[in-house]
Amino acid sequence: ADGGNASSLTAGNNSGGSGGGGRMAIYYDAAAQHGETPALSISAAEGLAGGNFATYGGAAFGSPGTIRLPDTQLLRPSLEGGQYLIDGFTSWAPPSLTVTNGLAVFPPAFTLTVTGDVTTLAEGALFLTNSTVMIGGSLSMATRPEICMRVYGGTSQSFTVASNCTVNQGHLWLMADPSNGVSVQVGGSA
């Protein structure tokens, strides 16, 4: 359910924007599926900007679509883009996390605790608001140059990387709430 990419005109700045991701709802009998590990890829990523918009901060990117799930059984440490809508989904603690193909958006006031490394590749990035992010290993971003991992402020925001933070391409935006600062802690030799 990915959004369409914008055209990539070489002349002028007006190539238009990309499409937003679609809506997806996956319902299943959670008790009957308990313990199953289906190999499936779920994505409602936003389309990519084209032309010169891509070089000006991604202003013409569409928004990620929604992915509604009944529980967290289908979440894997390898995510693709989309807004994850799961009732009662306030925290998640995968052993590691790799994000590709779009923004993986979590609900506001979310707690993401990754015991190992977090890697973003290609068009992958995280989007969190007023959230606590704790990365027990390293953060490595190797995305396209116009892709941005965003952590927006709020009263309970903190961002911790226990080891190295490497941004090979792309952007890492940590934004504080207007009335409160943001707690940023990075270990290692970043």
PDB file of N, CA, C and O in Angstrom, residues 63-129:
ATOM      1  N   SER A  63       2.787  11.471   2.998  1.00  0.00           N
ATOM      2  CA  SER A  63       2.806  10.970   4.377  1.00  0.00           C
ATOM      3  C   SER A  63       2.673   9.453   4.374  1.00  0.00           C
ATOM      4  O   SER A  63       2.038   8.884   3.479  1.00  0.00           O
ATOM      5  N   PRO A  64       3.246   8.795   5.378  1.00  0.00           N
ATOM      6  CA  PRO A  64       3.071   7.347   5.463  1.00  0.00           C
ATOM      7  C   PRO A  64       1.594   7.000   5.664  1.00  0.00           C
ATOM      8  O   PRO A  64       0.854   7.748   6.311  1.00  0.00           O
ATOM      9  N   GLY A  65       1.180   5.867   5.151  1.00  0.00           N
ATOM     10  CA  GLY A  65      -0.176   5.385   5.376  1.00  0.00           C
ATOM     11  C   GLY A  65      -0.278   4.670   6.709  1.00  0.00           C
ATOM     12  O   GLY A  65       0.666   4.634   7.494  1.00  0.00           O
ATOM     13  N   THR A  66      -1.431   4.087   6.982  1.00  0.00           N
ATOM     14  CA  THR A  66      -1.668   3.440   8.270  1.00  0.00           C
ATOM     15  C   THR A  66      -1.667   1.925   8.131  1.00  0.00           C
ATOM     16  O   THR A  66      -2.109   1.373   7.129  1.00  0.00           O
ATOM     17  N   ILE A  67      -1.162   1.277   9.163  1.00  0.00           N
ATOM     18  CA  ILE A  67      -1.140  -0.176   9.246  1.00  0.00           C
ATOM     19  C   ILE A  67      -1.801  -0.551  10.572  1.00  0.00           C
ATOM     20  O   ILE A  67      -1.238  -0.322  11.639  1.00  0.00           O
ATOM     21  N   ARG A  68      -3.020  -1.052  10.509  1.00  0.00           N
ATOM     22  CA  ARG A  68      -3.740  -1.445  11.725  1.00  0.00           C
ATOM     23  C   ARG A  68      -3.584  -2.946  11.919  1.00  0.00           C
ATOM     24  O   ARG A  68      -3.836  -3.746  11.014  1.00  0.00           O
ATOM     25  N   LEU A  69      -3.127  -3.302  13.136  1.00  0.00           N
ATOM     26  CA  LEU A  69      -2.939  -4.700  13.513  1.00  0.00           C
ATOM     27  C   LEU A  69      -3.658  -4.948  14.846  1.00  0.00           C
ATOM     28  O   LEU A  69      -3.745  -4.035  15.677  1.00  0.00           O
ATOM     29  N   PRO A  70      -4.117  -6.172  15.100  1.00  0.00           N
ATOM     30  CA  PRO A  70      -4.790  -6.444  16.362  1.00  0.00           C
ATOM     31  C   PRO A  70      -3.833  -6.573  17.555  1.00  0.00           C
ATOM     32  O   PRO A  70      -4.226  -6.405  18.695  1.00  0.00           O
ATOM     33  N   ASP A  71      -2.586  -6.901  17.281  1.00  0.00           N
ATOM     34  CA  ASP A  71      -1.578  -7.043  18.329  1.00  0.00           C
ATOM     35  C   ASP A  71      -0.195  -6.940  17.687  1.00  0.00           C
ATOM     36  O   ASP A  71      -0.077  -6.618  16.510  1.00  0.00           O
ATOM     37  N   THR A  72       0.845  -7.222  18.448  1.00  0.00           N
ATOM     38  CA  THR A  72       2.218  -7.033  17.954  1.00  0.00           C
ATOM     39  C   THR A  72       2.837  -8.303  17.353  1.00  0.00           C
ATOM     40  O   THR A  72       4.018  -8.304  17.031  1.00  0.00           O
ATOM     41  N   GLN A  73       2.063  -9.368  17.190  1.00  0.00           N
ATOM     42  CA  GLN A  73       2.632 -10.633  16.704  1.00  0.00           C
ATOM     43  C   GLN A  73       3.308 -10.514  15.340  1.00  0.00           C
ATOM     44  O   GLN A  73       4.253 -11.238  15.050  1.00  0.00           O
ATOM     45  N   LEU A  74       2.833  -9.631  14.483  1.00  0.00           N
ATOM     46  CA  LEU A  74       3.411  -9.501  13.144  1.00  0.00           C
ATOM     47  C   LEU A  74       4.570  -8.510  13.066  1.00  0.00           C
ATOM     48  O   LEU A  74       5.204  -8.383  12.030  1.00  0.00           O
ATOM     49  N   LEU A  75       4.838  -7.805  14.149  1.00  0.00           N
ATOM     50  CA  LEU A  75       5.978  -6.874  14.145  1.00  0.00           C
ATOM     51  C   LEU A  75       7.272  -7.667  14.218  1.00  0.00           C
ATOM     52  O   LEU A  75       7.415  -8.576  15.019  1.00  0.00           O
ATOM     53  N   ARG A  76       8.195  -7.305  13.372  1.00  0.00           N
ATOM     54  CA  ARG A  76       9.500  -7.959  13.318  1.00  0.00           C
ATOM     55  C   ARG A  76      10.589  -6.890  13.483  1.00  0.00           C
ATOM     56  O   ARG A  76      10.340  -5.715  13.258  1.00  0.00           O
ATOM     57  N   PRO A  77      11.801  -7.305  13.810  1.00  0.00           N
ATOM     58  CA  PRO A  77      12.891  -6.338  13.932  1.00  0.00           C
ATOM     59  C   PRO A  77      13.315  -5.716  12.603  1.00  0.00           C
ATOM     60  O   PRO A  77      14.257  -4.958  12.551  1.00  0.00           O
ATOM     61  N   SER A  78      12.613  -6.042  11.526  1.00  0.00           N
ATOM     62  CA  SER A  78      12.847  -5.415  10.234  1.00  0.00           C
ATOM     63  C   SER A  78      11.524  -4.801   9.789  1.00  0.00           C
ATOM     64  O   SER A  78      10.597  -5.518   9.424  1.00  0.00           O
ATOM     65  N   LEU A  79      11.422  -3.471   9.875  1.00  0.00           N
ATOM     66  CA  LEU A  79      10.182  -2.764   9.569  1.00  0.00           C
ATOM     67  C   LEU A  79      10.290  -1.996   8.271  1.00  0.00           C
ATOM     68  O   LEU A  79      11.373  -1.590   7.859  1.00  0.00           O
ATOM     69  N   GLU A  80       9.118  -1.767   7.671  1.00  0.00           N
ATOM     70  CA  GLU A  80       9.019  -0.860   6.533  1.00  0.00           C
ATOM     71  C   GLU A  80       8.117   0.286   6.946  1.00  0.00           C
ATOM     72  O   GLU A  80       7.599   0.323   8.057  1.00  0.00           O
ATOM     73  N   GLY A  81       7.942   1.251   6.054  1.00  0.00           N
ATOM     74  CA  GLY A  81       7.225   2.460   6.391  1.00  0.00           C
ATOM     75  C   GLY A  81       5.744   2.260   6.652  1.00  0.00           C
ATOM     76  O   GLY A  81       5.109   1.365   6.120  1.00  0.00           O
ATOM     77  N   GLY A  82       5.202   3.143   7.487  1.00  0.00           N
ATOM     78  CA  GLY A  82       3.787   3.160   7.806  1.00  0.00           C
ATOM     79  C   GLY A  82       3.572   3.632   9.229  1.00  0.00           C
ATOM     80  O   GLY A  82       4.486   3.615  10.055  1.00  0.00           O
ATOM     81  N   GLN A  83       2.355   4.089   9.511  1.00  0.00           N
ATOM     82  CA  GLN A  83       1.967   4.458  10.873  1.00  0.00           C
ATOM     83  C   GLN A  83       1.363   3.222  11.519  1.00  0.00           C
ATOM     84  O   GLN A  83       0.314   2.747  11.095  1.00  0.00           O
ATOM     85  N   TYR A  84       2.010   2.703  12.531  1.00  0.00           N
ATOM     86  CA  TYR A  84       1.587   1.462  13.162  1.00  0.00           C
ATOM     87  C   TYR A  84       0.510   1.754  14.199  1.00  0.00           C
ATOM     88  O   TYR A  84       0.759   2.439  15.192  1.00  0.00           O
ATOM     89  N   LEU A  85      -0.703   1.255  13.950  1.00  0.00           N
ATOM     90  CA  LEU A  85      -1.859   1.471  14.817  1.00  0.00           C
ATOM     91  C   LEU A  85      -2.259   0.136  15.441  1.00  0.00           C
ATOM     92  O   LEU A  85      -2.800  -0.741  14.769  1.00  0.00           O
ATOM     93  N   ILE A  86      -1.965  -0.001  16.720  1.00  0.00           N
ATOM     94  CA  ILE A  86      -2.277  -1.221  17.463  1.00  0.00           C
ATOM     95  C   ILE A  86      -2.841  -0.770  18.806  1.00  0.00           C
ATOM     96  O   ILE A  86      -2.194   0.006  19.520  1.00  0.00           O
ATOM     97  N   ASP A  87      -4.035  -1.234  19.149  1.00  0.00           N
ATOM     98  CA  ASP A  87      -4.640  -0.844  20.425  1.00  0.00           C
ATOM     99  C   ASP A  87      -3.703  -1.168  21.583  1.00  0.00           C
ATOM    100  O   ASP A  87      -3.158  -2.276  21.658  1.00  0.00           O
ATOM    101  N   GLY A  88      -3.504  -0.193  22.476  1.00  0.00           N
ATOM    102  CA  GLY A  88      -2.650  -0.388  23.646  1.00  0.00           C
ATOM    103  C   GLY A  88      -1.165  -0.446  23.346  1.00  0.00           C
ATOM    104  O   GLY A  88      -0.378  -0.828  24.210  1.00  0.00           O
ATOM    105  N   PHE A  89      -0.756  -0.071  22.150  1.00  0.00           N
ATOM    106  CA  PHE A  89       0.649  -0.158  21.729  1.00  0.00           C
ATOM    107  C   PHE A  89       1.390   1.082  22.219  1.00  0.00           C
ATOM    108  O   PHE A  89       1.432   2.108  21.559  1.00  0.00           O
ATOM    109  N   THR A  90       1.967   0.994  23.405  1.00  0.00           N
ATOM    110  CA  THR A  90       2.671   2.128  24.008  1.00  0.00           C
ATOM    111  C   THR A  90       4.170   1.891  24.126  1.00  0.00           C
ATOM    112  O   THR A  90       4.911   2.826  24.429  1.00  0.00           O
ATOM    113  N   SER A  91       4.605   0.643  23.907  1.00  0.00           N
ATOM    114  CA  SER A  91       6.033   0.355  24.001  1.00  0.00           C
ATOM    115  C   SER A  91       6.355  -0.888  23.184  1.00  0.00           C
ATOM    116  O   SER A  91       5.486  -1.711  22.893  1.00  0.00           O
ATOM    117  N   TRP A  92       7.627  -0.980  22.822  1.00  0.00           N
ATOM    118  CA  TRP A  92       8.111  -2.138  22.077  1.00  0.00           C
ATOM    119  C   TRP A  92       9.582  -2.300  22.388  1.00  0.00           C
ATOM    120  O   TRP A  92      10.325  -1.303  22.489  1.00  0.00           O
ATOM    121  N   ALA A  93      10.048  -3.557  22.529  1.00  0.00           N
ATOM    122  CA  ALA A  93      11.441  -3.826  22.881  1.00  0.00           C
ATOM    123  C   ALA A  93      12.010  -4.942  22.001  1.00  0.00           C
ATOM    124  O   ALA A  93      12.213  -6.065  22.460  1.00  0.00           O
ATOM    125  N   PRO A  94      12.291  -4.640  20.715  1.00  0.00           N
ATOM    126  CA  PRO A  94      12.904  -5.666  19.858  1.00  0.00           C
ATOM    127  C   PRO A  94      14.389  -5.821  20.182  1.00  0.00           C
ATOM    128  O   PRO A  94      15.017  -4.899  20.715  1.00  0.00           O
ATOM    129  N   PRO A  95      14.985  -6.970  19.850  1.00  0.00           N
ATOM    130  CA  PRO A  95      16.418  -7.160  20.118  1.00  0.00           C
ATOM    131  C   PRO A  95      17.302  -6.264  19.250  1.00  0.00           C
ATOM    132  O   PRO A  95      18.402  -5.882  19.654  1.00  0.00           O
ATOM    133  N   SER A  96      16.851  -5.951  18.042  1.00  0.00           N
ATOM    134  CA  SER A  96      17.532  -5.031  17.125  1.00  0.00           C
ATOM    135  C   SER A  96      16.437  -4.469  16.232  1.00  0.00           C
ATOM    136  O   SER A  96      15.299  -4.939  16.275  1.00  0.00           O
ATOM    137  N   LEU A  97      16.787  -3.471  15.419  1.00  0.00           N
ATOM    138  CA  LEU A  97      15.770  -2.884  14.546  1.00  0.00           C
ATOM    139  C   LEU A  97      16.428  -2.359  13.278  1.00  0.00           C
ATOM    140  O   LEU A  97      17.416  -1.627  13.337  1.00  0.00           O
ATOM    141  N   THR A  98      15.864  -2.766  12.135  1.00  0.00           N
ATOM    142  CA  THR A  98      16.281  -2.249  10.839  1.00  0.00           C
ATOM    143  C   THR A  98      15.040  -1.689  10.164  1.00  0.00           C
ATOM    144  O   THR A  98      14.013  -2.363  10.102  1.00  0.00           O
ATOM    145  N   VAL A  99      15.125  -0.449   9.675  1.00  0.00           N
ATOM    146  CA  VAL A  99      13.994   0.193   9.015  1.00  0.00           C
ATOM    147  C   VAL A  99      14.393   0.514   7.578  1.00  0.00           C
ATOM    148  O   VAL A  99      15.411   1.159   7.344  1.00  0.00           O
ATOM    149  N   THR A 100      13.573   0.039   6.627  1.00  0.00           N
ATOM    150  CA  THR A 100      13.787   0.319   5.210  1.00  0.00           C
ATOM    151  C   THR A 100      12.475   0.799   4.611  1.00  0.00           C
ATOM    152  O   THR A 100      11.413   0.631   5.202  1.00  0.00           O
ATOM    153  N   ASN A 101      12.528   1.391   3.458  1.00  0.00           N
ATOM    154  CA  ASN A 101      11.346   1.734   2.671  1.00  0.00           C
ATOM    155  C   ASN A 101      10.341   2.610   3.413  1.00  0.00           C
ATOM    156  O   ASN A 101       9.184   2.244   3.571  1.00  0.00           O
ATOM    157  N   GLY A 102      10.748   3.774   3.876  1.00  0.00           N
ATOM    158  CA  GLY A 102       9.797   4.737   4.418  1.00  0.00           C
ATOM    159  C   GLY A 102       9.909   4.981   5.909  1.00  0.00           C
ATOM    160  O   GLY A 102      10.665   4.329   6.616  1.00  0.00           O
ATOM    161  N   LEU A 103       9.110   5.946   6.369  1.00  0.00           N
ATOM    162  CA  LEU A 103       9.067   6.292   7.786  1.00  0.00           C
ATOM    163  C   LEU A 103       8.236   5.276   8.548  1.00  0.00           C
ATOM    164  O   LEU A 103       7.081   5.024   8.211  1.00  0.00           O
ATOM    165  N   ALA A 104       8.803   4.704   9.592  1.00  0.00           N
ATOM    166  CA  ALA A 104       8.057   3.865  10.526  1.00  0.00           C
ATOM    167  C   ALA A 104       7.612   4.791  11.652  1.00  0.00           C
ATOM    168  O   ALA A 104       8.433   5.318  12.400  1.00  0.00           O
ATOM    169  N   VAL A 105       6.303   5.040  11.739  1.00  0.00           N
ATOM    170  CA  VAL A 105       5.751   6.019  12.677  1.00  0.00           C
ATOM    171  C   VAL A 105       5.108   5.290  13.846  1.00  0.00           C
ATOM    172  O   VAL A 105       4.265   4.399  13.652  1.00  0.00           O
ATOM    173  N   PHE A 106       5.511   5.681  15.047  1.00  0.00           N
ATOM    174  CA  PHE A 106       4.950   5.096  16.255  1.00  0.00           C
ATOM    175  C   PHE A 106       4.049   6.120  16.942  1.00  0.00           C
ATOM    176  O   PHE A 106       4.183   7.321  16.733  1.00  0.00           O
ATOM    177  N   PRO A 107       3.116   5.661  17.801  1.00  0.00           N
ATOM    178  CA  PRO A 107       2.179   6.592  18.452  1.00  0.00           C
ATOM    179  C   PRO A 107       2.900   7.579  19.368  1.00  0.00           C
ATOM    180  O   PRO A 107       3.996   7.298  19.854  1.00  0.00           O
ATOM    181  N   PRO A 108       2.301   8.743  19.641  1.00  0.00           N
ATOM    182  CA  PRO A 108       2.887   9.695  20.592  1.00  0.00           C
ATOM    183  C   PRO A 108       3.055   9.052  21.973  1.00  0.00           C
ATOM    184  O   PRO A 108       2.313   8.145  22.344  1.00  0.00           O
ATOM    185  N   ALA A 109       4.055   9.539  22.709  1.00  0.00           N
ATOM    186  CA  ALA A 109       4.366   9.070  24.068  1.00  0.00           C
ATOM    187  C   ALA A 109       4.737   7.581  24.079  1.00  0.00           C
ATOM    188  O   ALA A 109       4.444   6.852  25.014  1.00  0.00           O
ATOM    189  N   PHE A 110       5.420   7.138  23.036  1.00  0.00           N
ATOM    190  CA  PHE A 110       5.818   5.749  22.859  1.00  0.00           C
ATOM    191  C   PHE A 110       7.169   5.516  23.521  1.00  0.00           C
ATOM    192  O   PHE A 110       8.002   6.425  23.597  1.00  0.00           O
ATOM    193  N   THR A 111       7.420   4.298  23.989  1.00  0.00           N
ATOM    194  CA  THR A 111       8.728   3.915  24.503  1.00  0.00           C
ATOM    195  C   THR A 111       9.298   2.829  23.604  1.00  0.00           C
ATOM    196  O   THR A 111       8.742   1.731  23.510  1.00  0.00           O
ATOM    197  N   LEU A 112      10.392   3.155  22.915  1.00  0.00           N
ATOM    198  CA  LEU A 112      11.088   2.209  22.040  1.00  0.00           C
ATOM    199  C   LEU A 112      12.407   1.849  22.707  1.00  0.00           C
ATOM    200  O   LEU A 112      13.275   2.719  22.873  1.00  0.00           O
ATOM    201  N   THR A 113      12.541   0.590  23.109  1.00  0.00           N
ATOM    202  CA  THR A 113      13.750   0.112  23.763  1.00  0.00           C
ATOM    203  C   THR A 113      14.337  -1.002  22.911  1.00  0.00           C
ATOM    204  O   THR A 113      13.786  -2.100  22.846  1.00  0.00           O
ATOM    205  N   VAL A 114      15.440  -0.708  22.241  1.00  0.00           N
ATOM    206  CA  VAL A 114      16.103  -1.686  21.376  1.00  0.00           C
ATOM    207  C   VAL A 114      17.377  -2.120  22.087  1.00  0.00           C
ATOM    208  O   VAL A 114      18.249  -1.287  22.350  1.00  0.00           O
ATOM    209  N   THR A 115      17.491  -3.404  22.419  1.00  0.00           N
ATOM    210  CA  THR A 115      18.651  -3.853  23.181  1.00  0.00           C
ATOM    211  C   THR A 115      19.933  -3.846  22.360  1.00  0.00           C
ATOM    212  O   THR A 115      21.009  -3.650  22.905  1.00  0.00           O
ATOM    213  N   GLY A 116      19.835  -4.027  21.052  1.00  0.00           N
ATOM    214  CA  GLY A 116      21.004  -4.030  20.175  1.00  0.00           C
ATOM    215  C   GLY A 116      21.077  -2.775  19.331  1.00  0.00           C
ATOM    216  O   GLY A 116      20.816  -1.669  19.794  1.00  0.00           O
ATOM    217  N   ASP A 117      21.393  -2.964  18.042  1.00  0.00           N
ATOM    218  CA  ASP A 117      21.604  -1.851  17.116  1.00  0.00           C
ATOM    219  C   ASP A 117      20.326  -1.462  16.381  1.00  0.00           C
ATOM    220  O   ASP A 117      19.444  -2.289  16.157  1.00  0.00           O
ATOM    221  N   VAL A 118      20.269  -0.198  15.976  1.00  0.00           N
ATOM    222  CA  VAL A 118      19.224   0.309  15.094  1.00  0.00           C
ATOM    223  C   VAL A 118      19.902   0.760  13.810  1.00  0.00           C
ATOM    224  O   VAL A 118      20.868   1.526  13.840  1.00  0.00           O
ATOM    225  N   THR A 119      19.395   0.269  12.668  1.00  0.00           N
ATOM    226  CA  THR A 119      19.950   0.606  11.357  1.00  0.00           C
ATOM    227  C   THR A 119      18.830   1.107  10.463  1.00  0.00           C
ATOM    228  O   THR A 119      17.761   0.492  10.407  1.00  0.00           O
ATOM    229  N   THR A 120      19.071   2.220   9.788  1.00  0.00           N
ATOM    230  CA  THR A 120      18.125   2.691   8.774  1.00  0.00           C
ATOM    231  C   THR A 120      18.829   2.623   7.428  1.00  0.00           C
ATOM    232  O   THR A 120      19.972   3.036   7.291  1.00  0.00           O
ATOM    233  N   LEU A 121      18.126   2.077   6.430  1.00  0.00           N
ATOM    234  CA  LEU A 121      18.695   1.874   5.100  1.00  0.00           C
ATOM    235  C   LEU A 121      17.762   2.423   4.031  1.00  0.00           C
ATOM    236  O   LEU A 121      16.549   2.479   4.229  1.00  0.00           O
ATOM    237  N   ALA A 122      18.314   2.765   2.885  1.00  0.00           N
ATOM    238  CA  ALA A 122      17.564   3.220   1.710  1.00  0.00           C
ATOM    239  C   ALA A 122      16.662   4.383   2.084  1.00  0.00           C
ATOM    240  O   ALA A 122      17.150   5.447   2.415  1.00  0.00           O
ATOM    241  N   GLU A 123      15.339   4.185   2.075  1.00  0.00           N
ATOM    242  CA  GLU A 123      14.400   5.253   2.426  1.00  0.00           C
ATOM    243  C   GLU A 123      13.889   5.098   3.848  1.00  0.00           C
ATOM    244  O   GLU A 123      12.906   5.717   4.238  1.00  0.00           O
ATOM    245  N   GLY A 124      14.509   4.272   4.664  1.00  0.00           N
ATOM    246  CA  GLY A 124      14.012   3.961   6.005  1.00  0.00           C
ATOM    247  C   GLY A 124      14.385   4.992   7.055  1.00  0.00           C
ATOM    248  O   GLY A 124      15.475   5.548   7.045  1.00  0.00           O
ATOM    249  N   ALA A 125      13.441   5.250   7.971  1.00  0.00           N
ATOM    250  CA  ALA A 125      13.687   6.151   9.094  1.00  0.00           C
ATOM    251  C   ALA A 125      12.605   5.940  10.146  1.00  0.00           C
ATOM    252  O   ALA A 125      11.567   5.332   9.879  1.00  0.00           O
ATOM    253  N   LEU A 126      12.845   6.446  11.334  1.00  0.00           N
ATOM    254  CA  LEU A 126      11.866   6.405  12.422  1.00  0.00           C
ATOM    255  C   LEU A 126      11.251   7.778  12.616  1.00  0.00           C
ATOM    256  O   LEU A 126      11.891   8.787  12.362  1.00  0.00           O
ATOM    257  N   PHE A 127      10.016   7.806  13.107  1.00  0.00           N
ATOM    258  CA  PHE A 127       9.320   9.060  13.402  1.00  0.00           C
ATOM    259  C   PHE A 127       8.613   8.865  14.730  1.00  0.00           C
ATOM    260  O   PHE A 127       7.716   8.031  14.851  1.00  0.00           O
ATOM    261  N   LEU A 128       9.037   9.632  15.749  1.00  0.00           N
ATOM    262  CA  LEU A 128       8.443   9.529  17.078  1.00  0.00           C
ATOM    263  C   LEU A 128       8.185  10.926  17.641  1.00  0.00           C
ATOM    264  O   LEU A 128       8.943  11.856  17.379  1.00  0.00           O
ATOM    265  N   THR A 129       7.123  11.048  18.442  1.00  0.00           N
ATOM    266  CA  THR A 129       6.763  12.320  19.066  1.00  0.00           C
ATOM    267  C   THR A 129       6.586  12.112  20.559  1.00  0.00           C
ATOM    268  O   THR A 129       5.859  11.197  20.970  1.00  0.00           O
TER     269      THR A 129
END
